[in-house]
PDB file of N, CA, C and O and ligand atoms in Angstrom:
ATOM      1  N   MET A  21     152.677 -68.271  21.103  1.00 88.00           N
ATOM      2  CA  MET A  21     153.309 -67.024  21.182  1.00 88.00           C
ATOM      3  C   MET A  21     151.937 -66.210  22.251  1.00 88.00           C
ATOM      4  O   MET A  21     152.252 -65.485  22.798  1.00 88.00           O
ATOM      5  N   TRP A  22     150.656 -66.491  21.962  1.00 88.00           N
ATOM      6  CA  TRP A  22     149.650 -66.029  22.580  1.00 88.00           C
ATOM      7  C   TRP A  22     149.835 -66.124  23.984  1.00 88.00           C
ATOM      8  O   TRP A  22     149.832 -65.159  25.013  1.00 88.00           O
ATOM      9  N   ASP A  23     150.221 -67.457  24.579  1.00 91.00           N
ATOM     10  CA  ASP A  23     150.391 -67.820  26.017  1.00 91.00           C
ATOM     11  C   ASP A  23     151.549 -67.056  26.494  1.00 91.00           C
ATOM     12  O   ASP A  23     151.459 -66.697  27.622  1.00 91.00           O
ATOM     13  N   GLU A  24     152.503 -66.719  25.831  1.00 92.00           N
ATOM     14  CA  GLU A  24     153.859 -66.432  26.145  1.00 92.00           C
ATOM     15  C   GLU A  24     153.907 -64.958  26.259  1.00 92.00           C
ATOM     16  O   GLU A  24     154.142 -64.284  27.434  1.00 92.00           O
ATOM     17  N   GLN A  25     152.984 -64.248  25.622  1.00 95.00           N
ATOM     18  CA  GLN A  25     152.482 -62.589  25.931  1.00 95.00           C
ATOM     19  C   GLN A  25     151.216 -62.592  26.878  1.00 95.00           C
ATOM     20  O   GLN A  25     150.846 -61.544  26.873  1.00 95.00           O
ATOM     21  N   LEU A  26     150.830 -63.757  27.326  1.00 95.00           N
ATOM     22  CA  LEU A  26     149.735 -63.764  28.289  1.00 95.00           C
ATOM     23  C   LEU A  26     148.455 -62.859  27.544  1.00 95.00           C
ATOM     24  O   LEU A  26     147.745 -62.237  28.330  1.00 95.00           O
ATOM     25  N   GLY A  27     148.360 -62.682  26.283  1.00 96.00           N
ATOM     26  CA  GLY A  27     147.421 -61.888  25.592  1.00 96.00           C
ATOM     27  C   GLY A  27     147.525 -60.624  25.407  1.00 96.00           C
ATOM     28  O   GLY A  27     146.534 -59.904  25.218  1.00 96.00           O
ATOM     29  N   LEU A  28     148.683 -60.477  25.888  1.00 96.00           N
ATOM     30  CA  LEU A  28     149.100 -58.633  25.965  1.00 96.00           C
ATOM     31  C   LEU A  28     149.859 -58.362  24.774  1.00 96.00           C
ATOM     32  O   LEU A  28     150.542 -59.008  23.951  1.00 96.00           O
ATOM     33  N   CYS A  29     149.487 -57.018  24.189  1.00 96.00           N
ATOM     34  CA  CYS A  29     150.316 -56.401  22.770  1.00 96.00           C
ATOM     35  C   CYS A  29     151.465 -56.135  23.361  1.00 96.00           C
ATOM     36  O   CYS A  29     151.510 -55.740  24.359  1.00 96.00           O
ATOM     37  N   ALA A  30     152.341 -56.635  22.299  1.00 94.00           N
ATOM     38  CA  ALA A  30     153.842 -56.522  22.730  1.00 94.00           C
ATOM     39  C   ALA A  30     154.030 -54.921  22.564  1.00 94.00           C
ATOM     40  O   ALA A  30     155.314 -54.433  22.922  1.00 94.00           O
ATOM     41  N   LEU A  31     153.112 -54.118  21.940  1.00 92.00           N
ATOM     42  CA  LEU A  31     153.639 -52.840  21.623  1.00 92.00           C
ATOM     43  C   LEU A  31     153.069 -51.875  22.611  1.00 92.00           C
ATOM     44  O   LEU A  31     153.961 -50.712  23.390  1.00 92.00           O
ATOM     45  N   CYS A  32     151.807 -52.031  23.157  1.00 94.00           N
ATOM     46  CA  CYS A  32     151.427 -51.128  24.144  1.00 94.00           C
ATOM     47  C   CYS A  32     150.751 -51.612  25.274  1.00 94.00           C
ATOM     48  O   CYS A  32     150.711 -51.231  26.123  1.00 94.00           O
ATOM     49  N   ARG A  33     151.206 -53.193  25.243  1.00 95.00           N
ATOM     50  CA  ARG A  33     150.749 -54.172  26.700  1.00 95.00           C
ATOM     51  C   ARG A  33     149.178 -53.921  26.956  1.00 95.00           C
ATOM     52  O   ARG A  33     149.024 -54.179  28.360  1.00 95.00           O
ATOM     53  N   GLU A  34     148.517 -53.775  26.327  1.00 96.00           N
ATOM     54  CA  GLU A  34     146.986 -54.138  26.752  1.00 96.00           C
ATOM     55  C   GLU A  34     146.243 -55.261  26.193  1.00 96.00           C
ATOM     56  O   GLU A  34     147.133 -55.958  24.953  1.00 96.00           O
ATOM     57  N   PRO A  35     145.545 -55.483  26.483  1.00 97.00           N
ATOM     58  CA  PRO A  35     145.038 -57.304  26.182  1.00 97.00           C
ATOM     59  C   PRO A  35     144.551 -56.734  24.796  1.00 97.00           C
ATOM     60  O   PRO A  35     143.978 -55.905  24.167  1.00 97.00           O
ATOM     61  N   MET A  36     144.777 -58.277  23.965  1.00 96.00           N
ATOM     62  CA  MET A  36     144.443 -58.270  22.460  1.00 96.00           C
ATOM     63  C   MET A  36     143.246 -58.999  22.365  1.00 96.00           C
ATOM     64  O   MET A  36     142.877 -59.874  23.142  1.00 96.00           O
ATOM     65  N   GLN A  37     142.405 -58.806  21.487  1.00 93.00           N
ATOM     66  CA  GLN A  37     141.501 -59.729  21.233  1.00 93.00           C
ATOM     67  C   GLN A  37     141.875 -60.642  20.153  1.00 93.00           C
ATOM     68  O   GLN A  37     142.755 -60.042  19.411  1.00 93.00           O
ATOM     69  N   ARG A  38     141.363 -62.023  20.178  1.00 88.00           N
ATOM     70  CA  ARG A  38     141.862 -63.029  19.076  1.00 88.00           C
ATOM     71  C   ARG A  38     141.758 -62.718  17.689  1.00 88.00           C
ATOM     72  O   ARG A  38     142.204 -63.040  16.568  1.00 88.00           O
ATOM     73  N   ASP A  39     140.530 -61.540  17.221  1.00 90.00           N
ATOM     74  CA  ASP A  39     140.553 -61.456  15.973  1.00 90.00           C
ATOM     75  C   ASP A  39     141.344 -59.941  15.732  1.00 90.00           C
ATOM     76  O   ASP A  39     140.906 -59.424  14.514  1.00 90.00           O
ATOM     77  N   ASP A  40     141.905 -59.228  16.566  1.00 90.00           N
ATOM     78  CA  ASP A  40     142.679 -58.258  15.885  1.00 90.00           C
ATOM     79  C   ASP A  40     144.332 -58.611  16.619  1.00 90.00           C
ATOM     80  O   ASP A  40     144.693 -57.629  17.329  1.00 90.00           O
ATOM     81  N   ILE A  41     144.784 -59.165  15.920  1.00 93.00           N
ATOM     82  CA  ILE A  41     146.279 -59.755  16.009  1.00 93.00           C
ATOM     83  C   ILE A  41     147.062 -59.523  14.846  1.00 93.00           C
ATOM     84  O   ILE A  41     146.606 -59.861  13.990  1.00 93.00           O
ATOM     85  N   ASP A  42     148.337 -58.687  15.061  1.00 92.00           N
ATOM     86  CA  ASP A  42     149.098 -58.731  14.117  1.00 92.00           C
ATOM     87  C   ASP A  42     150.459 -59.634  14.479  1.00 92.00           C
ATOM     88  O   ASP A  42     150.608 -59.423  15.431  1.00 92.00           O
ATOM     89  N   VAL A  43     151.225 -60.289  13.468  1.00 93.00           N
ATOM     90  CA  VAL A  43     152.184 -60.919  13.811  1.00 93.00           C
ATOM     91  C   VAL A  43     153.605 -59.724  13.324  1.00 93.00           C
ATOM     92  O   VAL A  43     153.779 -59.284  12.248  1.00 93.00           O
ATOM     93  N   ASP A  44     153.985 -59.224  14.533  1.00 91.00           N
ATOM     94  CA  ASP A  44     155.035 -57.887  14.190  1.00 91.00           C
ATOM     95  C   ASP A  44     156.591 -58.630  14.092  1.00 91.00           C
ATOM     96  O   ASP A  44     156.659 -59.381  15.016  1.00 91.00           O
ATOM     97  N   HIS A  45     157.103 -57.779  13.194  1.00 91.00           N
ATOM     98  CA  HIS A  45     158.568 -57.940  13.472  1.00 91.00           C
ATOM     99  C   HIS A  45     159.220 -57.334  14.478  1.00 91.00           C
ATOM    100  O   HIS A  45     159.265 -55.877  14.026  1.00 91.00           O
ATOM    101  N   LYS A  46     160.030 -57.545  15.101  1.00 89.00           N
ATOM    102  CA  LYS A  46     160.664 -56.956  16.058  1.00 89.00           C
ATOM    103  C   LYS A  46     161.536 -56.199  15.553  1.00 89.00           C
ATOM    104  O   LYS A  46     161.803 -54.844  15.486  1.00 89.00           O
ATOM    105  N   ILE A  47     162.472 -56.549  14.655  1.00 90.00           N
ATOM    106  CA  ILE A  47     163.151 -55.915  13.613  1.00 90.00           C
ATOM    107  C   ILE A  47     162.414 -56.080  12.394  1.00 90.00           C
ATOM    108  O   ILE A  47     162.541 -56.742  11.617  1.00 90.00           O
ATOM    109  N   PRO A  48     162.276 -54.755  11.586  1.00 87.00           N
ATOM    110  CA  PRO A  48     161.593 -55.042  10.454  1.00 87.00           C
ATOM    111  C   PRO A  48     162.535 -55.458   9.202  1.00 87.00           C
ATOM    112  O   PRO A  48     163.642 -55.207   9.170  1.00 87.00           O
ATOM    113  N   PHE A  49     161.772 -55.749   8.407  1.00 83.00           N
ATOM    114  CA  PHE A  49     162.221 -56.362   6.938  1.00 83.00           C
ATOM    115  C   PHE A  49     163.509 -55.382   6.628  1.00 83.00           C
ATOM    116  O   PHE A  49     164.873 -55.784   6.295  1.00 83.00           O
ATOM    117  N   SER A  50     163.145 -54.050   6.481  1.00 84.00           N
ATOM    118  CA  SER A  50     163.996 -53.170   5.897  1.00 84.00           C
ATOM    119  C   SER A  50     165.327 -52.752   6.841  1.00 84.00           C
ATOM    120  O   SER A  50     165.920 -52.264   6.320  1.00 84.00           O
ATOM    121  N   TYR A  51     165.312 -53.466   7.943  1.00 86.00           N
ATOM    122  CA  TYR A  51     166.516 -53.449   8.820  1.00 86.00           C
ATOM    123  C   TYR A  51     167.255 -54.682   9.095  1.00 86.00           C
ATOM    124  O   TYR A  51     168.162 -54.757   9.904  1.00 86.00           O
ATOM    125  N   GLY A  52     166.891 -55.772   8.171  1.00 86.00           N
ATOM    126  CA  GLY A  52     167.643 -56.834   8.018  1.00 86.00           C
ATOM    127  C   GLY A  52     166.782 -57.896   8.971  1.00 86.00           C
ATOM    128  O   GLY A  52     167.891 -59.093   9.354  1.00 86.00           O
ATOM    129  N   GLY A  53     165.686 -57.576   9.523  1.00 89.00           N
ATOM    130  CA  GLY A  53     165.095 -58.504  10.146  1.00 89.00           C
ATOM    131  C   GLY A  53     164.564 -59.902   9.658  1.00 89.00           C
ATOM    132  O   GLY A  53     164.423 -59.682   8.390  1.00 89.00           O
ATOM    133  N   GLY A  54     164.600 -61.003  10.088  1.00 90.00           N
ATOM    134  CA  GLY A  54     164.328 -62.087   9.438  1.00 90.00           C
ATOM    135  C   GLY A  54     162.620 -62.878  10.012  1.00 90.00           C
ATOM    136  O   GLY A  54     162.065 -62.178  10.607  1.00 90.00           O
ATOM    137  N   HIS A  55     162.618 -63.961   9.551  1.00 90.00           N
ATOM    138  CA  HIS A  55     161.043 -64.628   9.834  1.00 90.00           C
ATOM    139  C   HIS A  55     161.328 -65.459  10.904  1.00 90.00           C
ATOM    140  O   HIS A  55     160.351 -66.314  11.402  1.00 90.00           O
ATOM    141  N   GLU A  56     162.517 -65.750  11.830  1.00 89.00           N
ATOM    142  CA  GLU A  56     162.813 -66.472  12.520  1.00 89.00           C
ATOM    143  C   GLU A  56     161.854 -66.251  13.812  1.00 89.00           C
ATOM    144  O   GLU A  56     161.493 -65.140  14.149  1.00 89.00           O
ATOM    145  N   ARG A  57     161.285 -67.077  14.475  1.00 90.00           N
ATOM    146  CA  ARG A  57     160.706 -66.849  15.876  1.00 90.00           C
ATOM    147  C   ARG A  57     160.930 -65.817  16.904  1.00 90.00           C
ATOM    148  O   ARG A  57     160.117 -65.029  17.492  1.00 90.00           O
ATOM    149  N   ALA A  58     162.294 -65.923  16.946  1.00 88.00           N
ATOM    150  CA  ALA A  58     162.742 -64.873  17.994  1.00 88.00           C
ATOM    151  C   ALA A  58     162.658 -63.087  17.553  1.00 88.00           C
ATOM    152  O   ALA A  58     162.522 -62.473  18.283  1.00 88.00           O
ATOM    153  N   ASN A  59     162.359 -63.447  16.034  1.00 92.00           N
ATOM    154  CA  ASN A  59     161.945 -61.615  15.846  1.00 92.00           C
ATOM    155  C   ASN A  59     160.411 -61.493  15.409  1.00 92.00           C
ATOM    156  O   ASN A  59     160.454 -60.567  15.165  1.00 92.00           O
ATOM    157  N   LEU A  60     159.788 -62.437  16.174  1.00 94.00           N
ATOM    158  CA  LEU A  60     158.362 -62.499  15.642  1.00 94.00           C
ATOM    159  C   LEU A  60     157.551 -62.148  17.326  1.00 94.00           C
ATOM    160  O   LEU A  60     158.102 -62.621  18.312  1.00 94.00           O
ATOM    161  N   GLN A  61     156.401 -61.355  17.412  1.00 94.00           N
ATOM    162  CA  GLN A  61     155.963 -60.830  18.408  1.00 94.00           C
ATOM    163  C   GLN A  61     154.678 -60.703  18.065  1.00 94.00           C
ATOM    164  O   GLN A  61     154.065 -59.954  16.838  1.00 94.00           O
ATOM    165  N   LEU A  62     153.361 -60.661  18.648  1.00 95.00           N
ATOM    166  CA  LEU A  62     151.977 -60.466  18.648  1.00 95.00           C
ATOM    167  C   LEU A  62     151.613 -58.965  19.156  1.00 95.00           C
ATOM    168  O   LEU A  62     152.201 -58.457  19.990  1.00 95.00           O
ATOM    169  N   ALA A  63     150.921 -58.245  18.312  1.00 95.00           N
ATOM    170  CA  ALA A  63     150.377 -56.887  18.583  1.00 95.00           C
ATOM    171  C   ALA A  63     149.325 -56.811  17.914  1.00 95.00           C
ATOM    172  O   ALA A  63     148.929 -57.284  16.877  1.00 95.00           O
ATOM    173  N   HIS A  64     148.446 -55.627  18.326  1.00 95.00           N
ATOM    174  CA  HIS A  64     147.466 -55.083  17.698  1.00 95.00           C
ATOM    175  C   HIS A  64     147.769 -54.896  16.201  1.00 95.00           C
ATOM    176  O   HIS A  64     148.674 -54.405  15.908  1.00 95.00           O
ATOM    177  N   SER A  65     146.833 -55.121  15.565  1.00 92.00           N
ATOM    178  CA  SER A  65     147.075 -54.675  14.075  1.00 92.00           C
ATOM    179  C   SER A  65     147.277 -53.203  13.640  1.00 92.00           C
ATOM    180  O   SER A  65     148.111 -52.695  13.265  1.00 92.00           O
ATOM    181  N   CYS A  66     146.265 -52.440  14.646  1.00 91.00           N
ATOM    182  CA  CYS A  66     146.736 -50.767  14.571  1.00 91.00           C
ATOM    183  C   CYS A  66     148.167 -50.705  15.408  1.00 91.00           C
ATOM    184  O   CYS A  66     148.558 -49.440  14.481  1.00 91.00           O
ATOM    185  N   CYS A  67     148.335 -51.103  16.422  1.00 92.00           N
ATOM    186  CA  CYS A  67     149.591 -50.856  16.724  1.00 92.00           C
ATOM    187  C   CYS A  67     150.809 -51.060  15.887  1.00 92.00           C
ATOM    188  O   CYS A  67     151.873 -50.382  15.777  1.00 92.00           O
ATOM    189  N   ASN A  68     150.764 -52.248  15.069  1.00 90.00           N
ATOM    190  CA  ASN A  68     151.581 -52.641  14.295  1.00 90.00           C
ATOM    191  C   ASN A  68     152.061 -51.504  12.956  1.00 90.00           C
ATOM    192  O   ASN A  68     153.170 -51.356  12.790  1.00 90.00           O
ATOM    193  N   ARG A  69     150.584 -51.166  12.648  1.00 86.00           N
ATOM    194  CA  ARG A  69     150.342 -50.395  11.469  1.00 86.00           C
ATOM    195  C   ARG A  69     151.496 -49.024  11.775  1.00 86.00           C
ATOM    196  O   ARG A  69     151.983 -48.337  11.310  1.00 86.00           O
ATOM    197  N   SER A  70     150.816 -48.434  13.258  1.00 83.00           N
ATOM    198  CA  SER A  70     151.721 -47.116  13.662  1.00 83.00           C
ATOM    199  C   SER A  70     152.766 -47.289  13.662  1.00 83.00           C
ATOM    200  O   SER A  70     153.636 -46.353  13.821  1.00 83.00           O
ATOM    201  N   ARG A  71     153.220 -48.517  14.330  1.00 75.00           N
ATOM    202  CA  ARG A  71     154.952 -48.458  14.480  1.00 75.00           C
ATOM    203  C   ARG A  71     155.768 -48.541  13.206  1.00 75.00           C
ATOM    204  O   ARG A  71     156.842 -48.096  13.007  1.00 75.00           O
ATOM    205  N   ARG A  72     155.050 -49.241  12.103  1.00 65.00           N
ATOM    206  CA  ARG A  72     155.902 -49.436  11.153  1.00 65.00           C
ATOM    207  C   ARG A  72     157.558 -49.978  10.831  1.00 65.00           C
ATOM    208  O   ARG A  72     157.700 -50.781  11.508  1.00 65.00           O
ATOM    209  N   ASN A  73     158.078 -48.818  10.428  1.00 64.00           N
ATOM    210  CA  ASN A  73     159.472 -49.203  10.482  1.00 64.00           C
ATOM    211  C   ASN A  73     160.367 -48.589  11.578  1.00 64.00           C
ATOM    212  O   ASN A  73     161.653 -48.605  11.245  1.00 64.00           O
ATOM    213  N   SER A  74     159.554 -48.219  12.423  1.00 74.00           N
ATOM    214  CA  SER A  74     160.582 -47.706  13.350  1.00 74.00           C
ATOM    215  C   SER A  74     161.244 -48.737  14.567  1.00 74.00           C
ATOM    216  O   SER A  74     160.742 -50.071  14.686  1.00 74.00           O
ATOM    217  N   VAL A  75     162.275 -48.529  14.877  1.00 81.00           N
ATOM    218  CA  VAL A  75     163.060 -49.765  15.709  1.00 81.00           C
ATOM    219  C   VAL A  75     163.922 -48.880  16.711  1.00 81.00           C
ATOM    220  O   VAL A  75     164.630 -48.118  16.492  1.00 81.00           O
ATOM    221  N   ALA A  76     164.153 -49.129  17.931  1.00 82.00           N
ATOM    222  CA  ALA A  76     165.209 -48.674  19.040  1.00 82.00           C
ATOM    223  C   ALA A  76     166.400 -49.123  18.445  1.00 82.00           C
ATOM    224  O   ALA A  76     166.618 -50.196  18.112  1.00 82.00           O
ATOM    225  N   PRO A  77     167.467 -48.343  18.162  1.00 86.00           N
ATOM    226  CA  PRO A  77     168.872 -48.836  17.939  1.00 86.00           C
ATOM    227  C   PRO A  77     169.298 -49.694  18.755  1.00 86.00           C
ATOM    228  O   PRO A  77     169.932 -50.788  18.509  1.00 86.00           O
ATOM    229  N   ARG A  78     169.130 -49.939  19.949  1.00 89.00           N
ATOM    230  CA  ARG A  78     169.655 -50.729  21.011  1.00 89.00           C
ATOM    231  C   ARG A  78     169.117 -52.217  20.647  1.00 89.00           C
ATOM    232  O   ARG A  78     169.958 -53.165  20.707  1.00 89.00           O
ATOM    233  N   ASP A  79     167.790 -52.502  20.096  1.00 87.00           N
ATOM    234  CA  ASP A  79     167.171 -53.369  19.859  1.00 87.00           C
ATOM    235  C   ASP A  79     167.740 -54.022  18.538  1.00 87.00           C
ATOM    236  O   ASP A  79     168.061 -55.371  18.255  1.00 87.00           O
ATOM    237  N   LEU A  80     168.238 -53.056  17.475  1.00 89.00           N
ATOM    238  CA  LEU A  80     168.528 -53.471  16.396  1.00 89.00           C
ATOM    239  C   LEU A  80     169.886 -53.903  16.647  1.00 89.00           C
ATOM    240  O   LEU A  80     170.384 -55.016  16.073  1.00 89.00           O
ATOM    241  N   LEU A  81     170.802 -53.354  17.270  1.00 90.00           N
ATOM    242  CA  LEU A  81     172.262 -53.655  17.654  1.00 90.00           C
ATOM    243  C   LEU A  81     172.085 -55.129  18.295  1.00 90.00           C
ATOM    244  O   LEU A  81     173.028 -55.953  17.754  1.00 90.00           O
ATOM    245  N   ARG A  82     171.229 -55.374  19.272  1.00 90.00           N
ATOM    246  CA  ARG A  82     171.227 -56.649  20.074  1.00 90.00           C
ATOM    247  C   ARG A  82     170.866 -57.660  18.908  1.00 90.00           C
ATOM    248  O   ARG A  82     171.523 -58.671  19.091  1.00 90.00           O
ATOM    249  N   TYR A  83     170.014 -57.450  18.084  1.00 89.00           N
ATOM    250  CA  TYR A  83     169.646 -58.275  17.202  1.00 89.00           C
ATOM    251  C   TYR A  83     170.744 -59.023  16.252  1.00 89.00           C
ATOM    252  O   TYR A  83     171.166 -60.075  16.009  1.00 89.00           O
ATOM    253  N   LEU A  84     171.480 -57.653  15.543  1.00 88.00           N
ATOM    254  CA  LEU A  84     172.721 -58.010  14.649  1.00 88.00           C
ATOM    255  C   LEU A  84     173.691 -58.783  15.305  1.00 88.00           C
ATOM    256  O   LEU A  84     174.160 -59.703  14.695  1.00 88.00           O
ATOM    257  N   GLU A  85     173.881 -58.452  16.442  1.00 91.00           N
ATOM    258  CA  GLU A  85     174.824 -59.137  17.240  1.00 91.00           C
ATOM    259  C   GLU A  85     174.507 -60.950  17.715  1.00 91.00           C
ATOM    260  O   GLU A  85     175.471 -61.623  17.124  1.00 91.00           O
ATOM    261  N   ASP A  86     173.204 -61.002  18.013  1.00 87.00           N
ATOM    262  CA  ASP A  86     172.731 -62.249  18.065  1.00 87.00           C
ATOM    263  C   ASP A  86     173.158 -62.882  16.730  1.00 87.00           C
ATOM    264  O   ASP A  86     173.496 -64.115  16.921  1.00 87.00           O
ATOM    265  N   ARG A  87     172.619 -62.406  15.714  1.00 84.00           N
ATOM    266  CA  ARG A  87     172.997 -63.219  14.700  1.00 84.00           C
ATOM    267  C   ARG A  87     173.977 -63.495  14.196  1.00 84.00           C
ATOM    268  O   ARG A  87     174.560 -64.540  13.834  1.00 84.00           O
ATOM    269  N   TYR A  88     175.276 -62.501  14.315  1.00 85.00           N
ATOM    270  CA  TYR A  88     176.455 -62.735  13.964  1.00 85.00           C
ATOM    271  C   TYR A  88     177.048 -63.632  14.849  1.00 85.00           C
ATOM    272  O   TYR A  88     177.725 -64.548  14.320  1.00 85.00           O
ATOM    273  N   MET A  89     176.489 -63.855  16.117  1.00 87.00           N
ATOM    274  CA  MET A  89     177.282 -64.815  17.314  1.00 87.00           C
ATOM    275  C   MET A  89     176.799 -66.156  16.868  1.00 87.00           C
ATOM    276  O   MET A  89     177.502 -67.363  17.224  1.00 87.00           O
ATOM    277  N   ASN A  90     175.519 -66.305  16.636  1.00 76.00           N
ATOM    278  CA  ASN A  90     174.904 -67.589  15.940  1.00 76.00           C
ATOM    279  C   ASN A  90     174.957 -68.310  14.959  1.00 76.00           C
ATOM    280  O   ASN A  90     174.608 -69.274  14.754  1.00 76.00           O
ATOM    281  N   ARG A  91     175.707 -67.561  13.906  1.00 68.00           N
ATOM    282  CA  ARG A  91     175.788 -68.112  12.438  1.00 68.00           C
ATOM    283  C   ARG A  91     177.085 -69.120  12.346  1.00 68.00           C
ATOM    284  O   ARG A  91     177.409 -69.356  13.221  1.00 68.00           O
TER     285      ARG A  91
HETATM  286 ZN1   ZN B 118     148.438 -52.529  20.942  1.00 63.04          ZN
END
């Protein structure tokens, strides 16, 4: 995941330190997001915390569509 994101935070796009990383769920649990790789990304722990349970409706819709199509 680190190499995939080139060491950049998925939320603010700034470089991350390896000791300041959180695994962020693109779609939070409370919206039905799962633990699968496609729903995970790396972010600063502070960015992850400030983001909490907010999610773009477009992303949520796409996620649910993918899940529906692939079941
Ligand atoms: Zn960040």
